[in-house]
PDB file of C-alpha atoms in Angstrom:
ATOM      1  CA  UNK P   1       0.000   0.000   0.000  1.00 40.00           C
ATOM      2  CA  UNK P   2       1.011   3.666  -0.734  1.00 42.00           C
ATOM      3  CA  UNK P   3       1.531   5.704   1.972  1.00 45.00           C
ATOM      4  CA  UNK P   4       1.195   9.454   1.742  1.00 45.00           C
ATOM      5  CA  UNK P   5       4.106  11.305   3.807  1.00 43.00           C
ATOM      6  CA  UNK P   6       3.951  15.011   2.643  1.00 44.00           C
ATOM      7  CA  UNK P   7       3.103  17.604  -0.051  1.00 44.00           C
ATOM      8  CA  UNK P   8       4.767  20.442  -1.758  1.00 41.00           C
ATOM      9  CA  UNK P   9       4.061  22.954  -3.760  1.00 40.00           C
ATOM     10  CA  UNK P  10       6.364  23.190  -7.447  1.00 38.00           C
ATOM     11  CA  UNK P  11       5.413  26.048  -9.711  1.00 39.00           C
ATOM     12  CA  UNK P  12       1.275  26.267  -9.041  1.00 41.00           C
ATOM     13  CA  UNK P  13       1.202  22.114  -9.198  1.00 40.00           C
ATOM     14  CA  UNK P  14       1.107  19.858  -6.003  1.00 43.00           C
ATOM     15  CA  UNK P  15       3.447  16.805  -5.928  1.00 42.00           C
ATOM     16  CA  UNK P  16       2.917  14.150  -3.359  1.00 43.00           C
ATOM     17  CA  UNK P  17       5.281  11.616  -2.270  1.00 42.00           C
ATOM     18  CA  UNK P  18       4.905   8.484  -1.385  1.00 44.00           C
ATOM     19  CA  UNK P  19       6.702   6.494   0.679  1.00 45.00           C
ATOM     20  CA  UNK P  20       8.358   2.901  -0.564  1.00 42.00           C
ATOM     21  CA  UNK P  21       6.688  -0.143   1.814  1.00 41.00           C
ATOM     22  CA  UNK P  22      10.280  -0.785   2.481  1.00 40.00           C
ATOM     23  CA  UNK P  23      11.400   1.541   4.355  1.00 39.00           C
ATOM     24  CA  UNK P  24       8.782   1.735   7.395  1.00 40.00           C
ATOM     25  CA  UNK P  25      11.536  -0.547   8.807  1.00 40.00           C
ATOM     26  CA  UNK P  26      13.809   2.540   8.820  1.00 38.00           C
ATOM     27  CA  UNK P  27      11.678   4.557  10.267  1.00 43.00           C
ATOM     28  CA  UNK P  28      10.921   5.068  14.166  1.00 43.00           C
ATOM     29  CA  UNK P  29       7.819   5.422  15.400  1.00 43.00           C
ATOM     30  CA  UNK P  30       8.648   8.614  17.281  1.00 41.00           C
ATOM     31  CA  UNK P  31      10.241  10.189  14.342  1.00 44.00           C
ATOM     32  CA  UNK P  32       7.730  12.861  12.455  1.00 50.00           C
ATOM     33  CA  UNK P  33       7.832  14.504   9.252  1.00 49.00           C
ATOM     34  CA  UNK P  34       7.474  18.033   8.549  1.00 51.00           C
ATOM     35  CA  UNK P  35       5.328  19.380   5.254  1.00 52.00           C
ATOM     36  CA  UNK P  36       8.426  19.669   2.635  1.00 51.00           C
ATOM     37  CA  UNK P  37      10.590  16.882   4.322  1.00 50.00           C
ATOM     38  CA  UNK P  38      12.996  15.035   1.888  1.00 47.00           C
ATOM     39  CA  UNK P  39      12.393  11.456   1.401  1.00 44.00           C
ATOM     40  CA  UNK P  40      16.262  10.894  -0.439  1.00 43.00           C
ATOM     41  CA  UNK P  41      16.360   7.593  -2.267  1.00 38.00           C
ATOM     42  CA  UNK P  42      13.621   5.979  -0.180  1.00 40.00           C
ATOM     43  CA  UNK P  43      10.730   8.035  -1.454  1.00 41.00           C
ATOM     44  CA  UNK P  44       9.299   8.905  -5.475  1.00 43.00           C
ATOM     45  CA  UNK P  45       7.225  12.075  -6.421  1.00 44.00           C
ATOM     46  CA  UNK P  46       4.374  12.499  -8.656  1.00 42.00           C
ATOM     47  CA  UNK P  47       2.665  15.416 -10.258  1.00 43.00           C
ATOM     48  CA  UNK P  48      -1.007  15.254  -9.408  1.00 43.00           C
ATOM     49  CA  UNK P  49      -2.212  15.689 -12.406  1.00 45.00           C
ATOM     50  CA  UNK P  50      -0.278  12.186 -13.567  1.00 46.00           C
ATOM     51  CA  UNK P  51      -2.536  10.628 -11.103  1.00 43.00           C
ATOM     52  CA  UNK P  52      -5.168   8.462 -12.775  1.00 44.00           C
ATOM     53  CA  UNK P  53      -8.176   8.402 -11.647  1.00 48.00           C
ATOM     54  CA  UNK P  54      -8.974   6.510  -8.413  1.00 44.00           C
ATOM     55  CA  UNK P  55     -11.960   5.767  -6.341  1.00 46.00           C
ATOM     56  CA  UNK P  56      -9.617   5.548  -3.416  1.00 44.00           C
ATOM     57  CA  UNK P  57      -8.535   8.798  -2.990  1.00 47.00           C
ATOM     58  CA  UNK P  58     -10.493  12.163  -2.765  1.00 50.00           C
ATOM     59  CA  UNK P  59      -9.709  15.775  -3.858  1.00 50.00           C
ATOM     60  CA  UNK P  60     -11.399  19.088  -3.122  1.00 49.00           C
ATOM     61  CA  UNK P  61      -8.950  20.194  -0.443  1.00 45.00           C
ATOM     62  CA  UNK P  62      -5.324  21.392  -0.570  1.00 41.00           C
ATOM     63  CA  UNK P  63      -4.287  18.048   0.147  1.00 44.00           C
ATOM     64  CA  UNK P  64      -4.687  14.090  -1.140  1.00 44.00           C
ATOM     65  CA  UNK P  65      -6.410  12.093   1.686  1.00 53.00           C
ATOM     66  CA  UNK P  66      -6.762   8.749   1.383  1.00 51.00           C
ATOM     67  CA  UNK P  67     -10.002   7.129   1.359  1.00 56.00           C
ATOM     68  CA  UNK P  68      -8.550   3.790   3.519  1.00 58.00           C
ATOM     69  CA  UNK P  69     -11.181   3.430   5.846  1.00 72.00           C
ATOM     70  CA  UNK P  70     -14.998   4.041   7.082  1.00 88.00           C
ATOM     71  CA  UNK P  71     -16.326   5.406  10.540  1.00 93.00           C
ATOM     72  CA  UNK P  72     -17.215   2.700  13.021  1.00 95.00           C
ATOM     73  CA  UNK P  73     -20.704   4.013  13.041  1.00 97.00           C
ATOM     74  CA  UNK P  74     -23.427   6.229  11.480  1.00 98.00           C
ATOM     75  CA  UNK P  75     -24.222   9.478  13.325  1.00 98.00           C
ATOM     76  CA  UNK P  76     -28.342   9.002  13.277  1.00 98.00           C
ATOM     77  CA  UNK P  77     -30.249   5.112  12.919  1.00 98.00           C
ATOM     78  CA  UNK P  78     -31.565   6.903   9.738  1.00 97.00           C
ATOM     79  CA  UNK P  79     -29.144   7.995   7.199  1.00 98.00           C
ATOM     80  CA  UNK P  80     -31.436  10.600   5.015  1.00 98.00           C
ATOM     81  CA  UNK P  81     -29.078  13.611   3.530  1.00 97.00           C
ATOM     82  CA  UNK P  82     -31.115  17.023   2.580  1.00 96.00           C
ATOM     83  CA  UNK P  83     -28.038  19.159   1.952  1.00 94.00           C
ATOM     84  CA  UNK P  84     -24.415  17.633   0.431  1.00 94.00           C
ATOM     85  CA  UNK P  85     -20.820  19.260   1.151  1.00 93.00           C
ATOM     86  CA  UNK P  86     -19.998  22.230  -0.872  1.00 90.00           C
ATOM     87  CA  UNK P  87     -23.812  23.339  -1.569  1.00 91.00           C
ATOM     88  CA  UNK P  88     -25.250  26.977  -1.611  1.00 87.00           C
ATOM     89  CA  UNK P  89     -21.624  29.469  -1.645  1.00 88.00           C
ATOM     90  CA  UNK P  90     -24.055  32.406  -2.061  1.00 88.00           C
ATOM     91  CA  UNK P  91     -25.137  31.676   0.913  1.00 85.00           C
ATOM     92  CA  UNK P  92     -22.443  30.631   3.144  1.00 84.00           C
ATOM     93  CA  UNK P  93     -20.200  33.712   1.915  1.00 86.00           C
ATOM     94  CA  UNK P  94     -21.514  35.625   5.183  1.00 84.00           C
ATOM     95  CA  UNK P  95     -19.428  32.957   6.987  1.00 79.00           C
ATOM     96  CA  UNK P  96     -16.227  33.027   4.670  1.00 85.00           C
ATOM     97  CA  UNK P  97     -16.660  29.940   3.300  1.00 87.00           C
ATOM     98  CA  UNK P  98     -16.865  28.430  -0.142  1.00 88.00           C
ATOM     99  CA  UNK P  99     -20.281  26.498   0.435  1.00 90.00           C
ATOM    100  CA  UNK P 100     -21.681  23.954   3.106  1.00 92.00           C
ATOM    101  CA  UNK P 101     -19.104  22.822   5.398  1.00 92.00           C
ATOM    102  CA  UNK P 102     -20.903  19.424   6.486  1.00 93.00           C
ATOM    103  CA  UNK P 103     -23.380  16.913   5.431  1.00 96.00           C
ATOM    104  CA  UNK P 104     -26.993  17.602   7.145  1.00 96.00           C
ATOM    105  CA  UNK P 105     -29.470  14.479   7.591  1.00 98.00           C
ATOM    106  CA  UNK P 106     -33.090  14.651   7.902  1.00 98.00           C
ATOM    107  CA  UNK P 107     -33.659  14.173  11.771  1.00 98.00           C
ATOM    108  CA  UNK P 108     -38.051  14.269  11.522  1.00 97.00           C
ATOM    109  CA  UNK P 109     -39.537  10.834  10.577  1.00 97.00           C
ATOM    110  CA  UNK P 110     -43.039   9.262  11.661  1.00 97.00           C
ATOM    111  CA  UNK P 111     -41.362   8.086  14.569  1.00 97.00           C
ATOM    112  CA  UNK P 112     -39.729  11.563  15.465  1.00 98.00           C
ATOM    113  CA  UNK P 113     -42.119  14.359  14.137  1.00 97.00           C
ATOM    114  CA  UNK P 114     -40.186  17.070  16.223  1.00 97.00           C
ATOM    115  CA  UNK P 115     -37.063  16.361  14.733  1.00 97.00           C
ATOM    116  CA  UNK P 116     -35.525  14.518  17.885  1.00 98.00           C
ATOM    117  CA  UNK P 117     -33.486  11.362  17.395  1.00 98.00           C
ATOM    118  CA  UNK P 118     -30.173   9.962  19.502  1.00 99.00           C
ATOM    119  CA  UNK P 119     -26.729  11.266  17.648  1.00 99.00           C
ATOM    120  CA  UNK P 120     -24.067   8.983  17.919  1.00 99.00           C
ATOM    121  CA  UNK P 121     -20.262   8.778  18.229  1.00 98.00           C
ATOM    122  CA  UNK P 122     -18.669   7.702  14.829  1.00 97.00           C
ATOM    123  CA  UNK P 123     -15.535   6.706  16.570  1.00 96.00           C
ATOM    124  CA  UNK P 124     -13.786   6.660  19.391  1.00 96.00           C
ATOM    125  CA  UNK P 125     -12.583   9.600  21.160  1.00 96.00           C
ATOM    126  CA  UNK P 126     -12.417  12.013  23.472  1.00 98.00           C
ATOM    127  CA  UNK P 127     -15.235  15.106  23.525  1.00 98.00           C
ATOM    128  CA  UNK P 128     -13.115  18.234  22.598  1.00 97.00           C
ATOM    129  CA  UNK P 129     -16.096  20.058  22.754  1.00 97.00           C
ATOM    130  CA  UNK P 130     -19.770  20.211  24.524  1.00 98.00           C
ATOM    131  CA  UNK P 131     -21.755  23.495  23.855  1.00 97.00           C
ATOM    132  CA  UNK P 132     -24.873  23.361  26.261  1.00 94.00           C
ATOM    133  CA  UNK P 133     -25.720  26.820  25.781  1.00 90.00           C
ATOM    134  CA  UNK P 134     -27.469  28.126  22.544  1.00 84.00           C
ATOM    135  CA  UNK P 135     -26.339  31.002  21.366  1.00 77.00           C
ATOM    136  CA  UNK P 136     -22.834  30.606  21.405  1.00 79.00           C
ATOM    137  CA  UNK P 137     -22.476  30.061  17.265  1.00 83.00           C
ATOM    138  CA  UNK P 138     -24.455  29.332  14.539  1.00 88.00           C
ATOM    139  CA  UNK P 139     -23.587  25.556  15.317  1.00 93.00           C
ATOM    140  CA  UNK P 140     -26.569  26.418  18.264  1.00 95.00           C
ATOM    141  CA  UNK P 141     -25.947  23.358  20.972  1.00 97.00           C
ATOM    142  CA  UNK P 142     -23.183  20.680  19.737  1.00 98.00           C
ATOM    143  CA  UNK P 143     -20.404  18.208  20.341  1.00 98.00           C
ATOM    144  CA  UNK P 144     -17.197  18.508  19.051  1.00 98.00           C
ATOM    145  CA  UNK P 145     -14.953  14.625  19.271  1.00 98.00           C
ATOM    146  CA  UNK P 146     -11.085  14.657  19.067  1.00 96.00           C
ATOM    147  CA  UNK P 147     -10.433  11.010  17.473  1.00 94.00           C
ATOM    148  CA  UNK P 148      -6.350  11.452  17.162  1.00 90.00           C
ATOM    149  CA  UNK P 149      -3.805  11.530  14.523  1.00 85.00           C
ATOM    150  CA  UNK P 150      -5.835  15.313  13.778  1.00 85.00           C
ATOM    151  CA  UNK P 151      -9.216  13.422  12.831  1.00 90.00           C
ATOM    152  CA  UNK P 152     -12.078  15.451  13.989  1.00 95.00           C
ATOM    153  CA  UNK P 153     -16.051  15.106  13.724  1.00 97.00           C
ATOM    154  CA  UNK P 154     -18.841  18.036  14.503  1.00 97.00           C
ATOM    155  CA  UNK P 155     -22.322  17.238  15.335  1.00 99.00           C
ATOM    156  CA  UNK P 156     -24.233  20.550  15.341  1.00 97.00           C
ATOM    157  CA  UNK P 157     -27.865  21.780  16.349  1.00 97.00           C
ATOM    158  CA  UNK P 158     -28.555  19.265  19.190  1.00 98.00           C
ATOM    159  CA  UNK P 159     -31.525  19.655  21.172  1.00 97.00           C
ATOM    160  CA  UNK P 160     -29.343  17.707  24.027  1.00 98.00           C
ATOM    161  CA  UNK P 161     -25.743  16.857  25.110  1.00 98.00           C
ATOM    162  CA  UNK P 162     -25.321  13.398  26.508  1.00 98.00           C
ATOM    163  CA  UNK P 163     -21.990  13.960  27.120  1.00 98.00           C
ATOM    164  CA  UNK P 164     -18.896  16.473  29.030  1.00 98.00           C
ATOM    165  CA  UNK P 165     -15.924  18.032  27.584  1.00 97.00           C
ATOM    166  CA  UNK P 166     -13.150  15.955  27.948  1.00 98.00           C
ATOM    167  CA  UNK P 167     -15.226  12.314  28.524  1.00 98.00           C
ATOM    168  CA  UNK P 168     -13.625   9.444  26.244  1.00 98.00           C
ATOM    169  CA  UNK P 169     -16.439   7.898  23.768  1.00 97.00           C
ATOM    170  CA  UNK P 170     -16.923   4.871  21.875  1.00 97.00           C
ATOM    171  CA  UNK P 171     -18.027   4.371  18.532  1.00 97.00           C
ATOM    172  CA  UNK P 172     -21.730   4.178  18.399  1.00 98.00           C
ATOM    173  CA  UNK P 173     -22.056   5.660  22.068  1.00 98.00           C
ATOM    174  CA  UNK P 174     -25.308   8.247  22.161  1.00 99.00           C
ATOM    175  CA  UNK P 175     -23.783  11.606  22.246  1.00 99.00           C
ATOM    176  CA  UNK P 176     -26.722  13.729  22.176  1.00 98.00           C
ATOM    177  CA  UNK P 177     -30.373  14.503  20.422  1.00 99.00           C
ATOM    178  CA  UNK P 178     -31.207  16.218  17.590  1.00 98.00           C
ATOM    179  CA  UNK P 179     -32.802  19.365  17.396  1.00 97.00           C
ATOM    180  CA  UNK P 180     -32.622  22.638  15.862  1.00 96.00           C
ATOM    181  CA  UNK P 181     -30.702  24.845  17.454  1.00 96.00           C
ATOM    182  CA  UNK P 182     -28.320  27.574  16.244  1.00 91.00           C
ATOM    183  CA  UNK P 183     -28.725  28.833  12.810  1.00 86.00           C
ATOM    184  CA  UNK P 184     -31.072  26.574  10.388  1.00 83.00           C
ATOM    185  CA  UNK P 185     -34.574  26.412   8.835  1.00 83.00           C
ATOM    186  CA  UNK P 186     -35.648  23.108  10.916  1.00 92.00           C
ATOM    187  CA  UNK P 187     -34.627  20.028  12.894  1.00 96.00           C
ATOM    188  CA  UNK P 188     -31.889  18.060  11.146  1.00 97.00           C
ATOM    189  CA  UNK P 189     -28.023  17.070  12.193  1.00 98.00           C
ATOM    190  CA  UNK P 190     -25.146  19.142  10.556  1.00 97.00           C
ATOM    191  CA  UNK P 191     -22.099  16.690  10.811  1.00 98.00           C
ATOM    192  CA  UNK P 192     -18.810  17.536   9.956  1.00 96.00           C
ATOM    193  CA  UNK P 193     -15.673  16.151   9.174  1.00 95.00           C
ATOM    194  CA  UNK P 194     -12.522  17.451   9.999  1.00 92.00           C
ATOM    195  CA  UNK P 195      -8.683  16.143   9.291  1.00 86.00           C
ATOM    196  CA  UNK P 196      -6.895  18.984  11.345  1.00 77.00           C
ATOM    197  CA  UNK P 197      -3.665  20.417   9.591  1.00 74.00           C
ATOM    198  CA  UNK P 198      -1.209  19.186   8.568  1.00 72.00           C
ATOM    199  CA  UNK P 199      -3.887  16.616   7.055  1.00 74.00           C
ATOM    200  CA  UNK P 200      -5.709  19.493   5.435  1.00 79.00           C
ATOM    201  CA  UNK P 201      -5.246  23.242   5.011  1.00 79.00           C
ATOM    202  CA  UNK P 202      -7.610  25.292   7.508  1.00 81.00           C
ATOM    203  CA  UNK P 203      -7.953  27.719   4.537  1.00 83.00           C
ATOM    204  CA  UNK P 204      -9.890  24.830   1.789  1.00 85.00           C
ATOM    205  CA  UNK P 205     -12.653  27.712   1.899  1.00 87.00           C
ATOM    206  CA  UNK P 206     -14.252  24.852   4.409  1.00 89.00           C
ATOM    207  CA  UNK P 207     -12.519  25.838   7.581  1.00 85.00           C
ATOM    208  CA  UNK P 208     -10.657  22.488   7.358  1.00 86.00           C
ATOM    209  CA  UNK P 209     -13.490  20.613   6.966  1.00 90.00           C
ATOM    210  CA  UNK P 210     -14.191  17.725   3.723  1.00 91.00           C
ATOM    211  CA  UNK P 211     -17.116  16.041   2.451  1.00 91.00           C
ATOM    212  CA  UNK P 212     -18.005  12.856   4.654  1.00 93.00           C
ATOM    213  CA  UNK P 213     -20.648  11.097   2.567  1.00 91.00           C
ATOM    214  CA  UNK P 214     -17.872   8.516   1.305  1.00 87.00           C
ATOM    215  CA  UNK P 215     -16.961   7.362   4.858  1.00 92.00           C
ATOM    216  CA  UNK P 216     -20.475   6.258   6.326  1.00 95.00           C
ATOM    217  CA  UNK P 217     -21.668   2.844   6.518  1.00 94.00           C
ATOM    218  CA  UNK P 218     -25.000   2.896   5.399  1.00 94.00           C
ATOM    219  CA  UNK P 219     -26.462   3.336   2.126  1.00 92.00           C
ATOM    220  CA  UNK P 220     -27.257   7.206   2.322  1.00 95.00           C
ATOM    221  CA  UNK P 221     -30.489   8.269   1.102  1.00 96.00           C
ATOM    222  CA  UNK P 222     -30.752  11.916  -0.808  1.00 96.00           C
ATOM    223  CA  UNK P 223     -33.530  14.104  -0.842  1.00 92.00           C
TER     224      UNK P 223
END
């Protein structure tokens, strides 16, 4: 398997290198690399533009992020999206973005006509974030999870926390309730998905954030 190591920028086109399966037995796992680090003889470069097309990686971003793996579980029991990544940039100028930082689900079903369903972890982690108080952002009530090596998720206009800042979670642990607080035109869950720098620039025009819809397990549902 490839694995990505850094990124630099050559005359307006990204090159990537990848590092040679050999030499992960030179390397110690302490050791880190810096954006721009040298890989000598060990490592090759590519333009991405020589890149064919694969299913297995993802663009959009500053960055090439591999598409290796899934999240351990859905956020909602019902996987329904009513607004993708990247929609509306009219509309989400006002915040300084280039369109809709997250994927939104439909939270009201026969079963919840006010909009209020459990939210769930997607992995493990640790709660870097738990805004009780409306108000506070546009984001209204939410939970933020720190899930290591800079992976980040956002689950945004809760009607309820579950959950303290700082607690360790599992995957598939309730976290909250839907709702619709903050800024939005009904009950539904904004999640987000966030590989912290050096994974991804802050400045993708999504505040960091990429589209999530290829990392759920269930069969999402558009509307």
């Amino acid at each position: 398997m490839k694995k990505l190591i850094t990124h630099k920028q050559h005359n307006g086109s990204t090159r990537i290198y990848f590092l040679n399966d050999n030499v992960k037995h030179w390397i110690q796992d302490w050791e880190t690399f810096e954006l721009g680090n040298e890989l000598g003889l060990w490592g090759r470069q590519e333009e991405i533009e020589d890149i064919p097309e694969d299913p297995n990686y993802i663009s959009g971003t500053s960055f090439y992020l591999r598409k290796s793996f899934k999240f351990a579980h859905d956020p909602l029991d019902k996987m329904v999206c009513t607004q993708k990544f990247g929609k509306w940039p009219e509309f989400y100028k006002k915040w300084d973005m280039a369109g809709h930082n997250g994927v939104d689900f439909r939270t009201k079903f026969d079963d919840s006509p006010d909009g209020k369903r459990p939210v769930y972890a997607v992995m493990d982690g640790v709660v870097s974030a738990a805004v009780s108080i409306e108000g506070t952002s546009g984001y209204g009530k939410h939970v933020k999870i720190d899930h290591g090596n800079n992976h980040e998720t956002l689950y945004a206009h809760l009607d309820l926390l579950k959950v303290l800042n700082g607690q360790k979670i599992k995957a598939g642990e309730q976290i909250g309730i839907s709702g619709n607080t903050g800024v939005g035109t009904g009950a539904h869950l904004h999640f987000g998905y966030r590989p912290k720098p050096p994974l991804v620039d802050y400045n993708n025009g999504f505040k960091g954030s990429i589209d999530s819809l290829d990392y759920f397990l269930a069969d999402i549902k558009f509307v």
